[in-house]
Coordinates of C-alpha atoms in Angstrom, one line a residue:
M65 CA -19.0 -51.5 5.9
A66 CA -21.9 -50.7 7.5
Y67 CA -23.0 -47.3 8.3
H68 CA -25.3 -45.6 11.0
L69 CA -28.2 -43.3 9.6
S70 CA -30.0 -40.4 11.2
Y71 CA -31.9 -37.4 10.0
H72 CA -32.5 -33.9 10.5
P73 CA -35.5 -33.6 12.8
D74 CA -37.4 -31.7 10.2
V75 CA -36.8 -34.2 7.2
K76 CA -39.9 -36.5 8.8
K77 CA -41.9 -33.1 9.8
E78 CA -41.5 -31.0 6.7
D79 CA -39.8 -32.9 4.0
L80 CA -41.4 -36.5 3.6
P81 CA -45.0 -35.1 4.0
N82 CA -44.7 -33.1 0.8
I83 CA -43.5 -36.0 -1.3
P84 CA -45.9 -38.2 -2.9
R85 CA -46.1 -41.8 -1.8
N86 CA -44.7 -43.6 -4.6
V87 CA -41.5 -41.1 -4.7
Q88 CA -40.5 -41.7 -0.9
D89 CA -40.3 -45.5 -1.9
R90 CA -37.8 -45.0 -3.9
I91 CA -36.3 -42.6 -2.0
R92 CA -36.3 -45.0 0.8
K93 CA -35.0 -47.9 -1.6
A94 CA -32.0 -45.6 -2.7
I95 CA -31.2 -44.7 0.7
E96 CA -30.9 -48.5 1.7
E97 CA -29.6 -50.1 -1.8
R98 CA -27.1 -46.7 -2.4
L99 CA -26.2 -44.5 0.3
L100 CA -26.1 -47.5 3.1
T101 CA -23.9 -49.0 1.1
D102 CA -21.0 -46.4 -0.3
P103 CA -22.3 -43.1 0.4
D104 CA -19.5 -41.7 -1.0
K105 CA -19.3 -43.4 -4.3
Y106 CA -23.1 -42.3 -4.9
G107 CA -23.5 -39.3 -4.0
E108 CA -22.2 -36.2 -5.4
P109 CA -20.3 -33.5 -3.5
L110 CA -21.8 -30.1 -2.8
K111 CA -20.3 -26.8 -3.5
R112 CA -20.8 -23.3 -2.0
G113 CA -23.1 -22.5 1.2
L114 CA -23.8 -26.6 1.2
Y115 CA -20.2 -27.1 1.2
G116 CA -19.1 -30.5 2.8
Y117 CA -22.6 -32.0 2.6
R118 CA -23.5 -34.1 -0.6
K119 CA -26.4 -35.2 -2.7
L120 CA -28.1 -38.6 -3.9
R121 CA -30.3 -38.0 -6.9
V122 CA -33.5 -40.1 -7.2
G123 CA -35.1 -39.0 -9.9
D124 CA -36.2 -34.9 -9.9
Y125 CA -35.8 -35.7 -5.8
R126 CA -32.6 -34.8 -3.8
I127 CA -31.1 -36.2 -0.9
I128 CA -28.5 -33.5 0.7
Y129 CA -26.7 -35.9 3.6
K130 CA -23.2 -35.3 5.6
V131 CA -21.0 -38.7 6.1
E132 CA -18.8 -38.3 9.5
K133 CA -16.7 -41.5 9.7
K134 CA -19.8 -43.7 9.9
N135 CA -22.7 -41.9 10.3
I136 CA -24.7 -40.5 7.7
L137 CA -26.9 -37.8 8.7
I138 CA -29.7 -37.3 6.2
F139 CA -30.3 -33.3 6.2
K140 CA -33.1 -32.2 3.6
I141 CA -35.0 -34.3 1.0
G142 CA -36.9 -32.6 -1.7
H143 CA -37.5 -31.3 -5.2
R144 CA -34.6 -30.3 -7.0
K145 CA -36.1 -26.8 -8.0
E146 CA -36.4 -26.0 -3.7
V147 CA -34.1 -28.6 -2.1
Y148 CA -30.7 -26.7 -2.1
R149 CA -32.5 -23.0 -1.2
G150 CA -34.4 -25.1 1.7
G151 CA -31.0 -27.4 2.3
Q152 CA -29.2 -23.8 2.9
L153 CA -31.4 -22.3 4.9
R154 CA -31.9 -25.1 7.2
I155 CA -28.2 -25.0 8.0
E156 CA -27.9 -21.0 9.0
R157 CA -30.9 -22.3 11.8

């Protein structure tokens, strides 16, 4: 099953510039090899304020995304200690 990938505008402006280059490469590889092949298998569902979204773990970093039919929206990428708070604030905007 082929999925279409899109990013929240703030991911490329705010999230990726704050992540080390080697981690960005690992994240890109995880998206290509896991997220685009089977997002429901590799990601875990989130709860509370991020209900309906899923997370993909890449070391200490998390990718928060939502799957709607064959579309994957990457909503937030960040370090595990701040990504959930930032993701919830991004939803509320």
